[in-house]
mmCIF file of N, CA and C in Angstrom:
data_model
loop_
_atom_site.group_PDB
_atom_site.id
_atom_site.type_symbol
_atom_site.label_atom_id
_atom_site.label_comp_id
_atom_site.label_asym_id
_atom_site.label_seq_id
_atom_site.Cartn_x
_atom_site.Cartn_y
_atom_site.Cartn_z
ATOM 1 N N CYS A 1 48.844 -18.013 30.652
ATOM 2 C CA CYS A 1 48.294 -18.954 29.701
ATOM 3 C C CYS A 1 49.771 -19.776 29.757
ATOM 4 N N VAL A 2 49.562 -20.663 29.348
ATOM 5 C CA VAL A 2 50.114 -21.735 29.084
ATOM 6 C C VAL A 2 50.320 -22.616 27.569
ATOM 7 N N GLY A 3 50.615 -23.113 26.688
ATOM 8 C CA GLY A 3 50.776 -23.846 25.943
ATOM 9 C C GLY A 3 51.876 -24.558 25.743
ATOM 10 N N VAL A 4 51.750 -25.987 25.220
ATOM 11 C CA VAL A 4 52.230 -27.320 24.689
ATOM 12 C C VAL A 4 52.288 -27.773 23.422
ATOM 13 N N LEU A 5 53.057 -27.879 22.746
ATOM 14 C CA LEU A 5 53.247 -28.264 21.085
ATOM 15 C C LEU A 5 54.591 -28.872 20.991
ATOM 16 N N ARG A 6 55.041 -30.182 20.253
ATOM 17 C CA ARG A 6 56.179 -30.370 20.013
ATOM 18 C C ARG A 6 57.212 -29.934 19.447
ATOM 19 N N LYS A 7 57.996 -29.661 19.445
ATOM 20 C CA LYS A 7 58.643 -29.000 19.133
ATOM 21 C C LYS A 7 58.941 -28.535 17.637
ATOM 22 N N GLU A 8 59.302 -30.089 16.277
ATOM 23 C CA GLU A 8 58.525 -30.084 15.188
ATOM 24 C C GLU A 8 57.425 -29.177 15.081
ATOM 25 N N ASP A 9 56.913 -29.560 15.626
ATOM 26 C CA ASP A 9 55.640 -27.981 15.489
ATOM 27 C C ASP A 9 55.211 -26.314 15.576
ATOM 28 N N LEU A 10 56.111 -26.160 15.874
ATOM 29 C CA LEU A 10 57.076 -25.052 16.245
ATOM 30 C C LEU A 10 57.363 -23.849 15.043
ATOM 31 N N LYS A 11 56.001 -22.541 14.471
ATOM 32 C CA LYS A 11 56.602 -22.472 13.010
ATOM 33 C C LYS A 11 57.195 -21.277 13.879
ATOM 34 N N LEU A 12 58.402 -20.194 13.245
ATOM 35 C CA LEU A 12 59.644 -19.184 13.622
ATOM 36 C C LEU A 12 58.773 -18.428 12.520
ATOM 37 N N ALA A 13 58.821 -17.175 12.464
ATOM 38 C CA ALA A 13 58.726 -15.912 11.225
ATOM 39 C C ALA A 13 58.489 -15.241 11.582
ATOM 40 N N PHE A 14 59.483 -14.313 10.167
ATOM 41 C CA PHE A 14 60.226 -12.637 10.781
ATOM 42 C C PHE A 14 59.662 -11.774 9.687
ATOM 43 N N ALA A 15 59.594 -10.324 9.155
ATOM 44 C CA ALA A 15 59.394 -9.386 8.490
ATOM 45 C C ALA A 15 60.626 -9.028 8.679
ATOM 46 N N SER A 16 61.074 -8.513 7.131
ATOM 47 C CA SER A 16 62.035 -7.484 7.584
ATOM 48 C C SER A 16 62.042 -6.744 5.746
ATOM 49 N N GLY A 17 62.184 -5.242 6.153
ATOM 50 C CA GLY A 17 62.121 -4.334 4.982
ATOM 51 C C GLY A 17 60.856 -3.209 5.023
ATOM 52 N N ALA A 18 60.720 -2.213 4.555
ATOM 53 C CA ALA A 18 59.880 -1.600 4.350
ATOM 54 C C ALA A 18 58.595 -1.861 3.301
ATOM 55 N N GLY A 19 57.961 -1.488 4.738
ATOM 56 C CA GLY A 19 56.193 -2.001 3.561
ATOM 57 C C GLY A 19 55.039 -2.736 4.096
ATOM 58 N N ASN A 20 56.307 -3.984 5.051
ATOM 59 C CA ASN A 20 55.372 -4.571 5.457
ATOM 60 C C ASN A 20 53.279 -4.117 6.269
ATOM 61 N N LYS A 21 52.333 -4.750 6.780
ATOM 62 C CA LYS A 21 51.670 -5.210 6.759
ATOM 63 C C LYS A 21 51.571 -5.407 8.668
ATOM 64 N N ILE A 22 51.062 -4.619 9.641
ATOM 65 C CA ILE A 22 51.365 -5.519 10.783
ATOM 66 C C ILE A 22 49.665 -4.330 11.211
ATOM 67 N N ILE A 23 49.483 -6.947 11.626
ATOM 68 C CA ILE A 23 47.191 -6.877 11.941
ATOM 69 C C ILE A 23 47.390 -7.047 13.361
ATOM 70 N N LEU A 24 46.868 -5.988 14.430
ATOM 71 C CA LEU A 24 46.847 -6.948 15.675
ATOM 72 C C LEU A 24 45.512 -7.169 15.885
ATOM 73 N N PHE A 25 45.316 -8.276 16.791
ATOM 74 C CA PHE A 25 44.295 -8.896 16.820
ATOM 75 C C PHE A 25 44.391 -9.504 18.508
ATOM 76 N N GLY A 26 42.406 -8.353 18.479
ATOM 77 C CA GLY A 26 42.838 -8.998 20.286
ATOM 78 C C GLY A 26 41.564 -7.776 21.067
ATOM 79 N N ALA A 27 41.371 -8.336 21.762
ATOM 80 C CA ALA A 27 40.497 -7.738 23.172
ATOM 81 C C ALA A 27 40.212 -5.886 22.949
ATOM 82 N N ARG A 28 39.620 -5.170 23.167
ATOM 83 C CA ARG A 28 39.201 -3.730 23.081
ATOM 84 C C ARG A 28 40.643 -4.044 24.493
ATOM 85 N N THR A 29 41.123 -3.211 24.953
ATOM 86 C CA THR A 29 41.472 -1.737 25.903
ATOM 87 C C THR A 29 40.958 -0.923 26.687
ATOM 88 N N GLY A 30 40.426 -0.988 27.713
ATOM 89 C CA GLY A 30 39.903 0.420 28.450
ATOM 90 C C GLY A 30 40.266 0.864 28.653
ATOM 91 N N LEU A 31 40.393 1.333 29.630
ATOM 92 C CA LEU A 31 41.143 1.846 31.098
ATOM 93 C C LEU A 31 41.638 1.618 31.508
ATOM 94 N N ASP A 32 41.128 0.598 32.065
ATOM 95 C CA ASP A 32 41.518 -0.035 32.830
ATOM 96 C C ASP A 32 43.204 -0.831 32.397
ATOM 97 N N GLY A 33 42.926 -0.648 31.658
ATOM 98 C CA GLY A 33 44.448 -1.697 30.598
ATOM 99 C C GLY A 33 44.422 -2.900 30.667
ATOM 100 N N ILE A 34 45.701 -3.922 30.551
ATOM 101 C CA ILE A 34 46.117 -4.766 31.360
ATOM 102 C C ILE A 34 47.558 -5.033 31.284
ATOM 103 N N GLY A 35 47.874 -4.840 32.582
ATOM 104 C CA GLY A 35 48.939 -5.077 33.212
ATOM 105 C C GLY A 35 49.788 -3.860 32.333
ATOM 106 N N GLY A 36 50.526 -3.764 31.888
ATOM 107 C CA GLY A 36 51.437 -2.754 31.465
ATOM 108 C C GLY A 36 51.546 -2.488 30.171
ATOM 109 N N VAL A 37 49.726 -2.474 29.879
ATOM 110 C CA VAL A 37 49.648 -1.819 29.194
ATOM 111 C C VAL A 37 48.466 -0.098 29.424
ATOM 112 N N SER A 38 48.798 -0.048 30.612
ATOM 113 C CA SER A 38 48.218 0.970 30.666
ATOM 114 C C SER A 38 49.233 1.689 31.283
ATOM 115 N N VAL A 39 50.080 0.790 31.874
ATOM 116 C CA VAL A 39 51.677 1.788 32.305
ATOM 117 C C VAL A 39 51.902 2.845 30.653
ATOM 118 N N LEU A 40 52.416 1.628 29.392
ATOM 119 C CA LEU A 40 53.091 2.055 28.581
ATOM 120 C C LEU A 40 52.427 2.853 27.934
ATOM 121 N N ALA A 41 50.658 3.316 27.967
ATOM 122 C CA ALA A 41 49.935 3.885 27.043
ATOM 123 C C ALA A 41 50.357 5.585 28.041
ATOM 124 N N SER A 42 50.218 5.394 28.829
ATOM 125 C CA SER A 42 50.094 6.736 30.152
ATOM 126 C C SER A 42 51.548 7.266 29.513
ATOM 127 N N GLY A 43 52.631 6.871 29.944
ATOM 128 C CA GLY A 43 53.878 7.106 28.851
ATOM 129 C C GLY A 43 54.331 7.607 28.143
ATOM 130 N N THR A 44 53.416 7.103 27.140
ATOM 131 C CA THR A 44 53.716 6.975 25.806
ATOM 132 C C THR A 44 52.813 8.137 24.914
ATOM 133 N N PHE A 45 51.120 8.347 25.703
ATOM 134 C CA PHE A 45 50.002 8.653 24.648
ATOM 135 C C PHE A 45 50.504 10.191 25.930
ATOM 136 N N GLY A 46 50.612 10.516 26.802
ATOM 137 C CA GLY A 46 50.654 11.987 27.674
ATOM 138 C C GLY A 46 51.365 12.251 28.646
ATOM 139 N N GLY A 47 52.447 11.282 28.645
ATOM 140 C CA GLY A 47 53.284 11.772 29.607
ATOM 141 C C GLY A 47 52.446 11.080 31.534
ATOM 142 N N ASP A 48 52.764 11.907 32.740
ATOM 143 C CA ASP A 48 51.665 10.881 34.145
ATOM 144 C C ASP A 48 50.346 11.259 33.464
ATOM 145 N N GLU A 49 49.607 10.487 34.480
ATOM 146 C CA GLU A 49 48.187 10.500 34.081
ATOM 147 C C GLU A 49 46.819 11.354 34.233
ATOM 148 N N GLY A 50 47.708 12.260 34.894
ATOM 149 C CA GLY A 50 47.378 13.821 35.075
ATOM 150 C C GLY A 50 47.045 14.632 33.490
ATOM 151 N N GLU A 51 46.980 14.030 32.570
ATOM 152 C CA GLU A 51 47.652 14.933 31.726
ATOM 153 C C GLU A 51 46.732 14.460 30.620
ATOM 154 N N GLY A 52 46.004 15.257 29.334
ATOM 155 C CA GLY A 52 44.901 14.463 28.300
ATOM 156 C C GLY A 52 43.337 14.898 29.021
ATOM 157 N N ALA A 53 42.666 13.830 28.762
ATOM 158 C CA ALA A 53 41.217 13.702 28.610
ATOM 159 C C ALA A 53 41.137 13.634 30.341
ATOM 160 N N GLY A 54 40.234 14.378 31.279
ATOM 161 C CA GLY A 54 39.614 14.443 32.677
ATOM 162 C C GLY A 54 41.511 14.228 33.603
ATOM 163 N N GLY A 55 42.079 15.878 32.725
ATOM 164 C CA GLY A 55 43.532 15.357 34.335
ATOM 165 C C GLY A 55 43.190 15.496 35.088
ATOM 166 N N HIS A 56 42.302 16.416 35.268
ATOM 167 C CA HIS A 56 41.811 17.614 36.871
ATOM 168 C C HIS A 56 40.514 16.399 37.549
ATOM 169 N N GLY A 57 41.182 16.153 38.742
ATOM 170 C CA GLY A 57 40.172 15.004 39.650
ATOM 171 C C GLY A 57 38.540 15.472 40.046
ATOM 172 N N ALA A 58 38.243 15.176 40.128
ATOM 173 C CA ALA A 58 36.820 15.613 40.536
ATOM 174 C C ALA A 58 36.775 16.680 41.497
ATOM 175 N N GLU A 59 37.274 17.182 42.450
ATOM 176 C CA GLU A 59 37.397 17.747 43.166
ATOM 177 C C GLU A 59 38.393 18.974 42.837
ATOM 178 N N GLY A 60 38.663 18.929 41.362
ATOM 179 C CA GLY A 60 39.394 19.850 41.299
ATOM 180 C C GLY A 60 40.233 20.100 41.920
ATOM 181 N N GLY A 61 41.436 18.832 41.497
ATOM 182 C CA GLY A 61 43.284 19.305 42.024
ATOM 183 C C GLY A 61 43.316 18.709 41.114
ATOM 184 N N ALA A 62 44.917 19.033 41.453
ATOM 185 C CA ALA A 62 45.566 18.076 40.064
ATOM 186 C C ALA A 62 46.053 16.987 39.519
ATOM 187 N N GLY A 63 45.021 16.352 40.615
ATOM 188 C CA GLY A 63 45.388 14.841 40.492
ATOM 189 C C GLY A 63 44.508 14.103 39.173
ATOM 190 N N PRO A 64 44.642 12.687 39.436
ATOM 191 C CA PRO A 64 43.860 12.205 37.851
ATOM 192 C C PRO A 64 42.730 12.323 38.990
ATOM 193 N N SER A 65 41.388 11.910 37.682
ATOM 194 C CA SER A 65 40.367 11.865 37.638
ATOM 195 C C SER A 65 39.778 9.760 37.854
ATOM 196 N N ARG A 66 38.895 9.876 38.685
ATOM 197 C CA ARG A 66 39.043 8.624 39.496
ATOM 198 C C ARG A 66 38.691 7.505 38.247
ATOM 199 N N SER A 67 38.310 8.542 37.062
ATOM 200 C CA SER A 67 37.903 7.048 36.116
ATOM 201 C C SER A 67 39.814 6.796 35.088
ATOM 202 N N ARG A 68 39.932 8.053 34.936
ATOM 203 C CA ARG A 68 41.778 8.017 34.757
ATOM 204 C C ARG A 68 42.243 6.610 35.982
ATOM 205 N N LYS A 69 42.201 6.130 37.010
ATOM 206 C CA LYS A 69 43.147 5.934 37.505
ATOM 207 C C LYS A 69 43.350 4.511 36.983
ATOM 208 N N LYS A 70 44.800 3.795 37.421
ATOM 209 C CA LYS A 70 44.974 2.633 37.068
ATOM 210 C C LYS A 70 43.572 1.265 38.041
ATOM 211 N N LEU A 71 43.320 0.886 37.400
ATOM 212 C CA LEU A 71 42.467 -0.463 37.498
ATOM 213 C C LEU A 71 42.556 -1.701 37.663
ATOM 214 N N PRO A 72 42.806 -2.302 39.168
ATOM 215 C CA PRO A 72 42.963 -3.594 38.551
ATOM 216 C C PRO A 72 41.536 -4.348 37.370
ATOM 217 N N SER A 73 41.991 -5.084 36.412
ATOM 218 C CA SER A 73 42.254 -5.642 36.028
ATOM 219 C C SER A 73 41.640 -7.587 35.334
ATOM 220 N N VAL A 74 40.553 -7.180 34.826
ATOM 221 C CA VAL A 74 39.978 -9.067 34.268
ATOM 222 C C VAL A 74 40.006 -9.261 33.372
ATOM 223 N N GLN A 75 41.007 -10.240 32.967
ATOM 224 C CA GLN A 75 40.261 -10.833 31.423
ATOM 225 C C GLN A 75 38.883 -11.225 31.074
ATOM 226 N N VAL A 76 38.258 -10.412 29.001
ATOM 227 C CA VAL A 76 37.087 -11.097 29.599
ATOM 228 C C VAL A 76 36.989 -11.134 28.495
ATOM 229 N N GLY A 77 36.726 -12.165 28.663
ATOM 230 C CA GLY A 77 36.641 -13.285 26.981
ATOM 231 C C GLY A 77 36.210 -12.718 26.555
ATOM 232 N N ASP A 78 36.090 -12.959 24.521
ATOM 233 C CA ASP A 78 34.625 -13.009 23.486
ATOM 234 C C ASP A 78 34.637 -14.026 22.526
ATOM 235 N N PRO A 79 33.172 -13.809 22.723
ATOM 236 C CA PRO A 79 33.400 -15.498 22.327
ATOM 237 C C PRO A 79 33.163 -15.073 20.749
ATOM 238 N N PHE A 80 32.172 -14.189 20.110
ATOM 239 C CA PHE A 80 32.358 -14.334 18.801
ATOM 240 C C PHE A 80 33.485 -13.800 18.110
ATOM 241 N N THR A 81 34.307 -14.143 18.373
ATOM 242 C CA THR A 81 36.430 -13.649 18.389
ATOM 243 C C THR A 81 36.415 -14.374 17.848
ATOM 244 N N GLU A 82 36.344 -15.557 19.169
ATOM 245 C CA GLU A 82 36.720 -17.237 19.760
ATOM 246 C C GLU A 82 36.324 -17.629 18.121
ATOM 247 N N LYS A 83 35.028 -17.802 17.875
ATOM 248 C CA LYS A 83 34.733 -18.436 17.185
ATOM 249 C C LYS A 83 34.730 -18.625 15.649
ATOM 250 N N VAL A 84 35.550 -16.947 15.318
ATOM 251 C CA VAL A 84 35.647 -16.511 14.197
ATOM 252 C C VAL A 84 37.273 -17.146 13.683
ATOM 253 N N LEU A 85 38.396 -16.812 14.557
ATOM 254 C CA LEU A 85 39.287 -17.867 14.699
ATOM 255 C C LEU A 85 38.974 -19.235 15.019
#
């Protein structure tokens, strides 16, 4: 995705200090993740992919189950959220 705007229309902002609220807005991320998101989540929330829910494969082996493997992802639009924005 690429955006174009005039330099004078660019708005920069930052927040400092404790107590600032953070609002995350966007589509839900499934088990396939979105590129680096799946790598970050597996590294942050459970170590390797074999840990956590579904840690053993369907065959009883030590590998990750089919549902826990990194899958190719396609970004899907959300028409409702688009209208709200």
